[in-house]
Amino acid sequence: MSGGPSSIVVVGAGIAGLRTATALRDRGFAGRLVLIGNEPHAPYDRPPLSKEVLTGRLAPEAAALPVPADVEVRSGRAAVRLDRAARRVLLDDGSAQSYEGLVIATGATAVPWPGPTPAQGVLTLRGLDDAARLRAALAEGDPLLVVGGGFLGCEIASAAREAGAPVALVCRDRLPMRRTVGAEVGALVARLQTEAGVSLRTGVTVTGFSGSRRVTGVELSDGTRIRARTVVTALGARPATDWTRGSGLGTHSGGLRCDHRRRALDEEGRPVEGIVVVGDAAAAPHPLPYPGAPSHLVIGHWSGAVDHADTAAATLVGGPPPGPVPPPSFWSDQYGVRVRAVGLPGAADRVEVHEYDPERRRVEISQHRDGRTVGAVTVNRTSRLAAHRARIVAEHGEGVVVG
């Protein structure tokens, strides 16, 4: 592949794959560029699915994203196997797509319920079709039960209440979102949910479903039952990398291991020529290493899918190296409140509260570990996040520059 590849295949038509395709064209790559997506839709943005699309403020088709010129888009085709020796991606229709350069951007899939469920009424929310089904259920006005108190579960509950549906939210932790953003913000989110009329059940788990053909409710670990005709399980996501099994690529926590340049690593930790990994499918070097931290981390945020696209493109086709990649960041919108976070708040062993005013719905906290800032979270104080981001970069130095 001296001189760079003449053809590049991007497997995964989400934001990570699309941004990498755009970066390749921006860097002057003029060869054949194929974008393969397992959904029948044109590429689209996922964050609006649990927000504007569910509430009806945004039509599903409005979430579509522009595709760079001269990109071959193969929609509705899933990758089922990677043949590295032949440089081919085998697809679910029996065809194979040859490549010289390969971008793996297959994202993640929703963690399914671990046991049996009724045939109808138990949903997840990961793709556009999922959002359409849930939106239709909300339009009926029937009771909704959300299982999972993380970002997604809380956003779904917020959108459902805005749509007028009765909502119950079951969270196994004592506070929603606590493990991700801390107890202070978790307490405020719990207050937002209950003030909006959500029946919030914390410290319990779902032990079973009622109903044979269609769900009618759930049984909880404390012996109580909650009625619902629609249940959404928001139990997290896992990297969609099963199709690469047997290819010799290395993994960590289900993601494909890569180096700072986004080059895929083999099972021995050696860079693999011509293959890069971006987005939720990647287990990237830890962006804020500290003693005892894992070497690689699956972050799974929208920012990670976007921030590393140019790095991956540069690795495949060369050109000027990209600038420093910022620390991870993520956000959540609930009941007119914006929660913003930077870094890895969940890695902290000490929290500093700069402002906590639940009555005015304002919070600013920073998280620290081993004397260094590892994260910060704000609620309706977005302008204050920039200083914390700068502090993270300054205190970690090159550790945060993973481009």
mmCIF file of C-alpha atoms in Angstrom:
data_model
loop_
_atom_site.group_PDB
_atom_site.id
_atom_site.type_symbol
_atom_site.label_atom_id
_atom_site.label_comp_id
_atom_site.label_asym_id
_atom_site.label_seq_id
_atom_site.Cartn_x
_atom_site.Cartn_y
_atom_site.Cartn_z
ATOM 1 C CA MET A 1 0.000 0.000 0.000
ATOM 2 C CA SER A 2 2.903 2.361 -0.686
ATOM 3 C CA GLY A 3 1.579 5.773 -1.597
ATOM 4 C CA GLY A 4 -1.632 5.215 0.346
ATOM 5 C CA PRO A 5 -4.787 3.272 -0.468
ATOM 6 C CA SER A 6 -6.760 3.788 -3.664
ATOM 7 C CA SER A 7 -9.960 2.456 -2.116
ATOM 8 C CA ILE A 8 -11.282 2.797 1.424
ATOM 9 C CA VAL A 9 -14.286 1.069 2.941
ATOM 10 C CA VAL A 10 -16.024 2.558 5.972
ATOM 11 C CA VAL A 11 -18.098 -0.036 7.834
ATOM 12 C CA GLY A 12 -20.653 1.840 9.889
ATOM 13 C CA ALA A 13 -22.741 4.759 8.659
ATOM 14 C CA GLY A 14 -23.225 6.521 11.985
ATOM 15 C CA ILE A 15 -21.621 9.792 12.996
ATOM 16 C CA ALA A 16 -18.161 8.218 13.475
ATOM 17 C CA GLY A 17 -18.082 6.605 10.052
ATOM 18 C CA LEU A 18 -19.598 9.594 8.299
ATOM 19 C CA ARG A 19 -17.242 12.096 9.913
ATOM 20 C CA THR A 20 -14.263 9.913 8.986
ATOM 21 C CA ALA A 21 -15.471 9.723 5.377
ATOM 22 C CA THR A 22 -15.797 13.514 5.362
ATOM 23 C CA ALA A 23 -12.309 13.896 6.843
ATOM 24 C CA LEU A 24 -10.882 11.613 4.155
ATOM 25 C CA ARG A 25 -12.337 13.798 1.414
ATOM 26 C CA ASP A 26 -11.221 16.954 3.234
ATOM 27 C CA ARG A 27 -7.687 15.540 3.284
ATOM 28 C CA GLY A 28 -7.746 15.106 -0.454
ATOM 29 C CA PHE A 29 -8.483 11.415 -0.743
ATOM 30 C CA ALA A 30 -9.864 11.050 -4.282
ATOM 31 C CA GLY A 31 -10.099 7.265 -4.511
ATOM 32 C CA ARG A 32 -13.083 5.004 -4.181
ATOM 33 C CA LEU A 33 -14.872 5.523 -0.861
ATOM 34 C CA VAL A 34 -17.626 3.117 0.208
ATOM 35 C CA LEU A 35 -19.836 3.686 3.263
ATOM 36 C CA ILE A 36 -21.665 0.590 4.517
ATOM 37 C CA GLY A 37 -24.542 0.887 6.996
ATOM 38 C CA ASN A 38 -26.665 -1.882 8.482
ATOM 39 C CA GLU A 39 -29.811 0.279 8.659
ATOM 40 C CA PRO A 40 -31.991 0.992 5.609
ATOM 41 C CA HIS A 41 -31.866 4.733 6.285
ATOM 42 C CA ALA A 42 -29.498 7.421 5.107
ATOM 43 C CA PRO A 43 -26.902 8.354 7.773
ATOM 44 C CA TYR A 44 -28.409 10.298 10.678
ATOM 45 C CA ASP A 45 -27.506 11.804 14.039
ATOM 46 C CA ARG A 46 -28.413 9.777 17.139
ATOM 47 C CA PRO A 47 -28.600 12.314 20.018
ATOM 48 C CA PRO A 48 -31.956 13.759 18.838
ATOM 49 C CA LEU A 49 -33.585 10.313 19.012
ATOM 50 C CA SER A 50 -34.095 10.431 22.785
ATOM 51 C CA LYS A 51 -34.900 14.129 22.761
ATOM 52 C CA GLU A 52 -36.522 16.025 19.873
ATOM 53 C CA VAL A 53 -37.651 12.995 17.841
ATOM 54 C CA LEU A 54 -39.519 11.406 20.753
ATOM 55 C CA THR A 55 -41.268 14.635 21.672
ATOM 56 C CA GLY A 56 -42.250 15.345 18.065
ATOM 57 C CA ARG A 57 -40.266 18.587 17.870
ATOM 58 C CA LEU A 58 -38.135 17.007 15.154
ATOM 59 C CA ALA A 59 -39.312 14.746 12.348
ATOM 60 C CA PRO A 60 -37.239 11.545 12.062
ATOM 61 C CA GLU A 61 -36.064 12.458 8.571
ATOM 62 C CA ALA A 62 -34.735 15.774 9.900
ATOM 63 C CA ALA A 63 -32.028 13.868 11.796
ATOM 64 C CA ALA A 64 -30.393 12.928 8.466
ATOM 65 C CA LEU A 65 -26.793 14.018 7.913
ATOM 66 C CA PRO A 66 -25.169 15.153 4.653
ATOM 67 C CA VAL A 67 -22.933 12.643 2.892
ATOM 68 C CA PRO A 68 -19.720 13.832 1.184
ATOM 69 C CA ALA A 69 -19.664 13.909 -2.604
ATOM 70 C CA ASP A 70 -18.690 10.782 -4.526
ATOM 71 C CA VAL A 71 -19.247 8.386 -1.638
ATOM 72 C CA GLU A 72 -20.900 5.076 -2.448
ATOM 73 C CA VAL A 73 -23.471 4.382 0.244
ATOM 74 C CA ARG A 74 -24.600 0.803 0.760
ATOM 75 C CA SER A 75 -27.511 0.945 3.200
ATOM 76 C CA GLY A 76 -29.236 -2.004 4.796
ATOM 77 C CA ARG A 77 -26.155 -4.220 4.661
ATOM 78 C CA ALA A 78 -24.499 -5.582 7.812
ATOM 79 C CA ALA A 79 -20.928 -6.790 8.025
ATOM 80 C CA VAL A 80 -20.744 -10.405 9.203
ATOM 81 C CA ARG A 81 -17.037 -11.248 8.899
ATOM 82 C CA LEU A 82 -13.675 -9.610 8.367
ATOM 83 C CA ASP A 83 -11.204 -11.480 6.149
ATOM 84 C CA ARG A 84 -7.947 -9.651 6.775
ATOM 85 C CA ALA A 85 -5.866 -11.985 4.626
ATOM 86 C CA ALA A 86 -7.982 -11.264 1.547
ATOM 87 C CA ARG A 87 -8.740 -7.659 2.606
ATOM 88 C CA ARG A 88 -12.465 -8.222 2.353
ATOM 89 C CA VAL A 89 -15.548 -7.454 4.437
ATOM 90 C CA LEU A 90 -18.244 -10.103 4.054
ATOM 91 C CA LEU A 91 -21.818 -8.820 4.176
ATOM 92 C CA ASP A 92 -25.110 -10.382 5.220
ATOM 93 C CA ASP A 93 -26.379 -10.655 1.638
ATOM 94 C CA GLY A 94 -23.508 -12.981 0.726
ATOM 95 C CA SER A 95 -21.494 -10.310 -1.071
ATOM 96 C CA ALA A 96 -17.991 -9.154 -0.178
ATOM 97 C CA GLN A 97 -16.499 -5.669 -0.241
ATOM 98 C CA SER A 98 -12.766 -5.493 -0.964
ATOM 99 C CA TYR A 99 -10.675 -2.743 0.571
ATOM 100 C CA GLU A 100 -7.176 -1.331 0.687
ATOM 101 C CA GLY A 101 -7.967 0.876 3.672
ATOM 102 C CA LEU A 102 -10.645 0.005 6.226
ATOM 103 C CA VAL A 103 -12.459 2.151 8.781
ATOM 104 C CA ILE A 104 -14.297 0.169 11.453
ATOM 105 C CA ALA A 105 -17.095 2.369 12.791
ATOM 106 C CA THR A 106 -19.848 -0.114 13.580
ATOM 107 C CA GLY A 107 -20.771 1.615 16.833
ATOM 108 C CA ALA A 108 -22.648 -0.181 19.586
ATOM 109 C CA THR A 109 -25.884 -2.028 20.137
ATOM 110 C CA ALA A 110 -28.339 -1.772 23.007
ATOM 111 C CA VAL A 111 -27.800 -4.311 25.785
ATOM 112 C CA PRO A 112 -30.838 -6.596 25.590
ATOM 113 C CA TRP A 113 -32.921 -7.746 28.511
ATOM 114 C CA PRO A 114 -31.143 -10.844 29.879
ATOM 115 C CA GLY A 115 -34.257 -12.994 30.227
ATOM 116 C CA PRO A 116 -37.582 -13.728 28.527
ATOM 117 C CA THR A 117 -39.992 -10.894 27.727
ATOM 118 C CA PRO A 118 -43.495 -10.706 26.250
ATOM 119 C CA ALA A 119 -43.600 -10.675 22.472
ATOM 120 C CA GLN A 120 -44.837 -7.074 22.294
ATOM 121 C CA GLY A 121 -44.328 -3.880 24.227
ATOM 122 C CA VAL A 122 -40.718 -4.268 25.420
ATOM 123 C CA LEU A 123 -38.493 -1.864 23.477
ATOM 124 C CA THR A 124 -34.984 -0.471 23.368
ATOM 125 C CA LEU A 125 -33.845 2.849 21.908
ATOM 126 C CA ARG A 126 -30.738 2.825 19.755
ATOM 127 C CA GLY A 127 -31.747 3.500 16.155
ATOM 128 C CA LEU A 128 -34.221 5.495 14.104
ATOM 129 C CA ASP A 129 -36.733 2.638 13.845
ATOM 130 C CA ASP A 130 -36.609 2.228 17.637
ATOM 131 C CA ALA A 131 -37.430 5.921 18.034
ATOM 132 C CA ALA A 132 -40.341 5.650 15.605
ATOM 133 C CA ARG A 133 -41.828 2.701 17.516
ATOM 134 C CA LEU A 134 -41.479 4.431 20.866
ATOM 135 C CA ARG A 135 -42.871 7.688 19.492
ATOM 136 C CA ALA A 136 -45.949 5.819 18.237
ATOM 137 C CA ALA A 137 -46.407 4.204 21.656
ATOM 138 C CA LEU A 138 -46.184 7.581 23.393
ATOM 139 C CA ALA A 139 -48.807 8.984 21.040
ATOM 140 C CA GLU A 140 -51.259 6.418 22.412
ATOM 141 C CA GLY A 141 -50.861 7.899 25.903
ATOM 142 C CA ASP A 142 -50.486 4.525 27.615
ATOM 143 C CA PRO A 143 -48.316 4.185 30.744
ATOM 144 C CA LEU A 144 -44.591 3.915 30.015
ATOM 145 C CA LEU A 145 -42.040 2.234 32.227
ATOM 146 C CA VAL A 146 -38.331 2.928 31.751
ATOM 147 C CA VAL A 147 -35.806 0.464 33.144
ATOM 148 C CA GLY A 148 -32.429 2.083 33.700
ATOM 149 C CA GLY A 149 -31.476 5.340 35.412
ATOM 150 C CA GLY A 150 -28.569 6.392 33.197
ATOM 151 C CA PHE A 151 -28.468 9.233 30.688
ATOM 152 C CA LEU A 152 -30.645 7.483 28.137
ATOM 153 C CA GLY A 153 -33.276 6.279 30.575
ATOM 154 C CA CYS A 154 -33.626 9.711 32.148
ATOM 155 C CA GLU A 155 -33.875 11.415 28.747
ATOM 156 C CA ILE A 156 -36.560 8.981 27.608
ATOM 157 C CA ALA A 157 -38.544 9.646 30.780
ATOM 158 C CA SER A 158 -38.242 13.399 30.196
ATOM 159 C CA ALA A 159 -39.391 13.146 26.573
ATOM 160 C CA ALA A 160 -42.279 10.881 27.516
ATOM 161 C CA ARG A 161 -43.518 13.291 30.167
ATOM 162 C CA GLU A 162 -43.299 16.144 27.670
ATOM 163 C CA ALA A 163 -45.450 14.018 25.354
ATOM 164 C CA GLY A 164 -47.997 13.626 28.171
ATOM 165 C CA ALA A 165 -47.501 9.942 28.951
ATOM 166 C CA PRO A 166 -47.605 8.596 32.531
ATOM 167 C CA VAL A 167 -44.062 7.449 33.319
ATOM 168 C CA ALA A 168 -42.361 5.258 35.892
ATOM 169 C CA LEU A 169 -38.558 5.075 36.042
ATOM 170 C CA VAL A 170 -36.819 2.121 37.712
ATOM 171 C CA CYS A 171 -33.216 2.681 38.769
ATOM 172 C CA ARG A 172 -31.144 0.023 40.531
ATOM 173 C CA ASP A 173 -28.863 2.684 42.026
ATOM 174 C CA ARG A 174 -29.943 4.983 44.846
ATOM 175 C CA LEU A 175 -29.830 7.998 42.500
ATOM 176 C CA PRO A 176 -30.186 8.241 38.722
ATOM 177 C CA MET A 177 -26.992 8.959 36.763
ATOM 178 C CA ARG A 178 -24.931 8.872 39.971
ATOM 179 C CA ARG A 179 -22.201 6.602 38.632
ATOM 180 C CA THR A 180 -21.622 8.839 35.645
ATOM 181 C CA VAL A 181 -21.913 12.374 37.046
ATOM 182 C CA GLY A 182 -21.881 11.966 40.818
ATOM 183 C CA ALA A 183 -24.339 12.122 43.691
ATOM 184 C CA GLU A 184 -24.853 15.903 43.566
ATOM 185 C CA VAL A 185 -26.105 15.928 39.988
ATOM 186 C CA GLY A 186 -27.880 12.616 40.525
ATOM 187 C CA ALA A 187 -29.895 14.151 43.357
ATOM 188 C CA LEU A 188 -30.893 17.089 41.167
ATOM 189 C CA VAL A 189 -31.909 14.783 38.315
ATOM 190 C CA ALA A 190 -34.032 12.758 40.751
ATOM 191 C CA ARG A 191 -35.721 15.979 41.826
ATOM 192 C CA LEU A 192 -36.382 16.981 38.193
ATOM 193 C CA GLN A 193 -37.962 13.619 37.470
ATOM 194 C CA THR A 194 -40.255 13.575 40.488
ATOM 195 C CA GLU A 195 -41.293 17.222 40.067
ATOM 196 C CA ALA A 196 -42.301 16.368 36.487
ATOM 197 C CA GLY A 197 -44.601 13.632 37.764
ATOM 198 C CA VAL A 198 -42.387 10.608 37.110
ATOM 199 C CA SER A 199 -42.843 7.725 39.544
ATOM 200 C CA LEU A 200 -39.177 7.244 40.416
ATOM 201 C CA ARG A 201 -38.258 3.890 41.980
ATOM 202 C CA THR A 202 -34.628 3.709 43.101
ATOM 203 C CA GLY A 203 -32.632 0.932 44.714
ATOM 204 C CA VAL A 204 -34.745 -1.778 43.070
ATOM 205 C CA THR A 205 -34.496 -3.976 39.993
ATOM 206 C CA VAL A 206 -36.977 -5.552 37.627
ATOM 207 C CA THR A 207 -37.318 -9.273 38.309
ATOM 208 C CA GLY A 208 -39.938 -10.177 35.697
ATOM 209 C CA PHE A 209 -42.594 -9.053 33.240
ATOM 210 C CA SER A 210 -46.362 -9.427 33.405
ATOM 211 C CA GLY A 211 -48.340 -10.356 30.313
ATOM 212 C CA SER A 212 -48.100 -13.197 27.837
ATOM 213 C CA ARG A 213 -48.386 -11.747 24.354
ATOM 214 C CA ARG A 214 -48.092 -8.048 25.285
ATOM 215 C CA VAL A 215 -46.479 -6.591 28.376
ATOM 216 C CA THR A 216 -48.866 -5.325 31.053
ATOM 217 C CA GLY A 217 -46.322 -4.427 33.719
ATOM 218 C CA VAL A 218 -43.259 -5.495 35.658
ATOM 219 C CA GLU A 219 -42.469 -7.061 39.018
ATOM 220 C CA LEU A 220 -39.795 -5.411 41.148
ATOM 221 C CA SER A 221 -37.259 -6.849 43.571
ATOM 222 C CA ASP A 222 -39.140 -5.354 46.532
ATOM 223 C CA GLY A 223 -42.244 -7.374 45.633
ATOM 224 C CA THR A 224 -44.275 -4.542 44.108
ATOM 225 C CA ARG A 225 -45.728 -4.389 40.589
ATOM 226 C CA ILE A 226 -45.948 -1.470 38.183
ATOM 227 C CA ARG A 227 -48.508 -1.345 35.381
ATOM 228 C CA ALA A 228 -47.309 -0.392 31.905
ATOM 229 C CA ARG A 229 -48.225 -1.223 28.317
ATOM 230 C CA THR A 230 -44.838 -0.151 27.034
ATOM 231 C CA VAL A 231 -41.476 -0.850 28.685
ATOM 232 C CA VAL A 232 -38.193 0.614 27.475
ATOM 233 C CA THR A 233 -35.042 -1.061 28.724
ATOM 234 C CA ALA A 234 -32.087 1.342 28.831
ATOM 235 C CA LEU A 235 -29.384 -0.954 30.190
ATOM 236 C CA GLY A 236 -26.424 0.479 28.336
ATOM 237 C CA ALA A 237 -24.689 -0.414 25.096
ATOM 238 C CA ARG A 238 -21.943 -2.757 23.972
ATOM 239 C CA PRO A 239 -19.568 -2.397 21.019
ATOM 240 C CA ALA A 240 -20.849 -3.960 17.794
ATOM 241 C CA THR A 241 -17.670 -5.870 17.010
ATOM 242 C CA ASP A 242 -18.790 -9.526 16.959
ATOM 243 C CA TRP A 243 -18.370 -9.572 13.186
ATOM 244 C CA THR A 244 -14.586 -9.198 13.587
ATOM 245 C CA ARG A 245 -14.179 -12.345 15.700
ATOM 246 C CA GLY A 246 -11.543 -14.661 14.314
ATOM 247 C CA SER A 247 -9.807 -11.841 12.454
ATOM 248 C CA GLY A 248 -6.960 -11.559 14.943
ATOM 249 C CA LEU A 249 -7.810 -8.034 16.074
ATOM 250 C CA GLY A 250 -7.299 -7.332 19.766
ATOM 251 C CA THR A 251 -10.200 -6.427 22.050
ATOM 252 C CA HIS A 252 -10.831 -4.794 25.414
ATOM 253 C CA SER A 253 -14.269 -4.690 27.072
ATOM 254 C CA GLY A 254 -15.782 -5.721 23.748
ATOM 255 C CA GLY A 255 -14.217 -2.854 21.794
ATOM 256 C CA LEU A 256 -11.419 -3.168 19.268
ATOM 257 C CA ARG A 257 -8.123 -1.993 20.696
ATOM 258 C CA CYS A 258 -6.410 0.825 18.838
ATOM 259 C CA ASP A 259 -3.444 3.116 19.413
ATOM 260 C CA HIS A 260 -3.252 6.909 19.615
ATOM 261 C CA ARG A 261 -3.385 7.110 15.829
ATOM 262 C CA ARG A 262 -6.566 4.958 15.815
ATOM 263 C CA ARG A 263 -4.703 2.073 14.160
ATOM 264 C CA ALA A 264 -6.272 -1.260 15.040
ATOM 265 C CA LEU A 265 -4.048 -3.501 17.143
ATOM 266 C CA ASP A 266 -3.761 -7.239 16.723
ATOM 267 C CA GLU A 267 -4.008 -9.736 19.562
ATOM 268 C CA GLU A 268 -0.311 -9.202 20.333
ATOM 269 C CA GLY A 269 -0.758 -5.425 20.530
ATOM 270 C CA ARG A 270 0.897 -4.685 17.195
ATOM 271 C CA PRO A 271 -0.538 -2.054 14.804
ATOM 272 C CA VAL A 272 -2.431 -3.486 11.838
ATOM 273 C CA GLU A 273 -1.664 -1.844 8.504
ATOM 274 C CA GLY A 274 -4.577 -0.201 6.757
ATOM 275 C CA ILE A 275 -7.248 -0.596 9.482
ATOM 276 C CA VAL A 276 -8.435 2.155 11.825
ATOM 277 C CA VAL A 277 -11.168 2.101 14.475
ATOM 278 C CA VAL A 278 -13.399 5.033 15.486
ATOM 279 C CA GLY A 279 -16.436 5.685 17.631
ATOM 280 C CA ASP A 280 -18.190 3.316 20.011
ATOM 281 C CA ALA A 281 -16.518 0.253 18.471
ATOM 282 C CA ALA A 282 -13.094 1.431 19.649
ATOM 283 C CA ALA A 283 -11.244 0.641 22.855
ATOM 284 C CA ALA A 284 -8.827 3.563 22.742
ATOM 285 C CA PRO A 285 -5.848 4.398 24.960
ATOM 286 C CA HIS A 286 -7.045 5.815 28.267
ATOM 287 C CA PRO A 287 -7.281 9.602 27.734
ATOM 288 C CA LEU A 288 -6.555 10.524 31.379
ATOM 289 C CA PRO A 289 -4.292 7.778 32.717
ATOM 290 C CA TYR A 290 -3.798 7.450 36.466
ATOM 291 C CA PRO A 291 -2.296 4.689 38.638
ATOM 292 C CA GLY A 292 -4.416 1.576 38.271
ATOM 293 C CA ALA A 293 -6.322 2.851 35.232
ATOM 294 C CA PRO A 294 -6.939 0.378 32.392
ATOM 295 C CA SER A 295 -4.703 0.780 29.366
ATOM 296 C CA HIS A 296 -7.687 1.114 27.031
ATOM 297 C CA LEU A 297 -11.220 2.399 27.465
ATOM 298 C CA VAL A 298 -14.503 2.184 25.560
ATOM 299 C CA ILE A 299 -15.970 5.650 26.104
ATOM 300 C CA GLY A 300 -19.040 5.592 23.880
ATOM 301 C CA HIS A 301 -19.852 9.304 23.746
ATOM 302 C CA TRP A 302 -20.851 11.347 20.699
ATOM 303 C CA SER A 303 -17.767 13.520 21.112
ATOM 304 C CA GLY A 304 -15.494 10.504 20.841
ATOM 305 C CA ALA A 305 -17.091 9.542 17.558
ATOM 306 C CA VAL A 306 -16.423 13.019 16.193
ATOM 307 C CA ASP A 307 -13.112 14.024 17.752
ATOM 308 C CA HIS A 308 -11.061 11.141 16.359
ATOM 309 C CA ALA A 309 -12.323 11.107 12.773
ATOM 310 C CA ASP A 310 -9.564 13.338 11.411
ATOM 311 C CA THR A 311 -6.920 11.353 13.283
ATOM 312 C CA ALA A 312 -8.138 8.148 11.636
ATOM 313 C CA ALA A 313 -8.249 9.807 8.215
ATOM 314 C CA ALA A 314 -4.698 11.112 8.609
ATOM 315 C CA THR A 315 -3.500 7.652 9.599
ATOM 316 C CA LEU A 316 -4.909 6.132 6.420
ATOM 317 C CA VAL A 317 -3.977 8.775 3.841
ATOM 318 C CA GLY A 318 -1.339 10.957 5.476
ATOM 319 C CA GLY A 319 -1.119 14.731 5.359
ATOM 320 C CA PRO A 320 -0.656 17.221 8.187
ATOM 321 C CA PRO A 321 -1.208 15.626 11.605
ATOM 322 C CA PRO A 322 -4.398 16.676 13.363
ATOM 323 C CA GLY A 323 -4.344 18.963 16.360
ATOM 324 C CA PRO A 324 -4.723 17.791 19.947
ATOM 325 C CA VAL A 325 -7.905 15.907 20.699
ATOM 326 C CA PRO A 326 -9.891 17.422 23.584
ATOM 327 C CA PRO A 327 -10.917 15.415 26.651
ATOM 328 C CA PRO A 328 -14.147 13.409 26.295
ATOM 329 C CA SER A 329 -17.354 15.353 26.778
ATOM 330 C CA PHE A 330 -21.060 14.606 26.839
ATOM 331 C CA TRP A 331 -24.364 16.258 27.595
ATOM 332 C CA SER A 332 -27.980 15.536 28.474
ATOM 333 C CA ASP A 333 -31.159 17.597 28.116
ATOM 334 C CA GLN A 334 -33.993 16.942 30.567
ATOM 335 C CA TYR A 335 -36.982 19.129 31.456
ATOM 336 C CA GLY A 336 -35.360 22.233 29.998
ATOM 337 C CA VAL A 337 -32.157 21.640 31.958
ATOM 338 C CA ARG A 338 -28.810 20.980 30.286
ATOM 339 C CA VAL A 339 -26.297 18.731 32.003
ATOM 340 C CA ARG A 340 -22.779 19.060 30.559
ATOM 341 C CA ALA A 341 -19.717 17.047 31.492
ATOM 342 C CA VAL A 342 -16.080 16.912 30.435
ATOM 343 C CA GLY A 343 -13.394 14.348 31.158
ATOM 344 C CA LEU A 344 -14.171 11.167 33.074
ATOM 345 C CA PRO A 345 -16.178 12.192 36.150
ATOM 346 C CA GLY A 346 -16.780 8.583 37.116
ATOM 347 C CA ALA A 347 -13.049 8.042 37.670
ATOM 348 C CA ALA A 348 -12.856 10.503 40.581
ATOM 349 C CA ASP A 349 -11.969 9.752 44.182
ATOM 350 C CA ARG A 350 -12.681 13.317 45.356
ATOM 351 C CA VAL A 351 -15.365 15.855 44.402
ATOM 352 C CA GLU A 352 -15.199 19.624 44.772
ATOM 353 C CA VAL A 353 -18.522 21.468 44.777
ATOM 354 C CA HIS A 354 -18.212 24.979 43.328
ATOM 355 C CA GLU A 355 -21.942 25.737 43.182
ATOM 356 C CA TYR A 356 -24.987 23.738 44.186
ATOM 357 C CA ASP A 357 -28.347 25.472 43.898
ATOM 358 C CA PRO A 358 -31.097 22.937 43.215
ATOM 359 C CA GLU A 359 -33.820 25.567 43.553
ATOM 360 C CA ARG A 360 -32.381 27.498 40.598
ATOM 361 C CA ARG A 361 -31.257 24.265 38.908
ATOM 362 C CA ARG A 362 -27.610 25.269 38.845
ATOM 363 C CA VAL A 363 -24.662 23.026 39.637
ATOM 364 C CA GLU A 364 -20.923 23.210 39.079
ATOM 365 C CA ILE A 365 -18.671 20.465 40.409
ATOM 366 C CA SER A 366 -15.225 19.169 39.540
ATOM 367 C CA GLN A 367 -13.844 15.665 40.052
ATOM 368 C CA HIS A 368 -10.287 14.805 40.996
ATOM 369 C CA ARG A 369 -8.043 11.785 41.335
ATOM 370 C CA ASP A 370 -4.519 11.558 42.690
ATOM 371 C CA GLY A 371 -4.323 15.345 42.878
ATOM 372 C CA ARG A 372 -5.348 15.979 39.275
ATOM 373 C CA THR A 373 -8.631 17.044 37.726
ATOM 374 C CA VAL A 374 -10.264 14.189 35.818
ATOM 375 C CA GLY A 375 -13.701 15.658 35.160
ATOM 376 C CA ALA A 376 -16.263 18.371 35.704
ATOM 377 C CA VAL A 377 -20.047 18.560 35.482
ATOM 378 C CA THR A 378 -22.299 21.594 35.181
ATOM 379 C CA VAL A 379 -26.052 22.019 35.185
ATOM 380 C CA ASN A 380 -27.212 25.197 33.430
ATOM 381 C CA ARG A 381 -23.666 26.546 33.836
ATOM 382 C CA THR A 382 -22.206 25.533 30.492
ATOM 383 C CA SER A 383 -20.000 28.614 30.195
ATOM 384 C CA ARG A 384 -18.002 27.468 33.216
ATOM 385 C CA LEU A 385 -17.009 24.169 31.635
ATOM 386 C CA ALA A 386 -14.259 25.652 29.443
ATOM 387 C CA ALA A 387 -12.042 26.479 32.440
ATOM 388 C CA HIS A 388 -12.332 22.933 33.746
ATOM 389 C CA ARG A 389 -11.505 21.528 30.316
ATOM 390 C CA ALA A 390 -8.397 23.688 30.167
ATOM 391 C CA ARG A 391 -7.396 22.564 33.653
ATOM 392 C CA ILE A 392 -7.720 18.890 32.685
ATOM 393 C CA VAL A 393 -5.466 19.415 29.665
ATOM 394 C CA ALA A 394 -2.918 21.433 31.664
ATOM 395 C CA GLU A 395 -2.725 18.913 34.505
ATOM 396 C CA HIS A 396 -2.517 15.820 32.304
ATOM 397 C CA GLY A 397 -0.229 17.245 29.624
ATOM 398 C CA GLU A 398 0.392 14.849 26.783
ATOM 399 C CA GLY A 399 -1.802 12.227 28.447
ATOM 400 C CA VAL A 400 -4.895 13.883 27.049
ATOM 401 C CA VAL A 401 -3.536 14.406 23.533
ATOM 402 C CA VAL A 402 -4.566 11.238 21.808
ATOM 403 C CA GLY A 403 -4.683 12.482 18.241
#
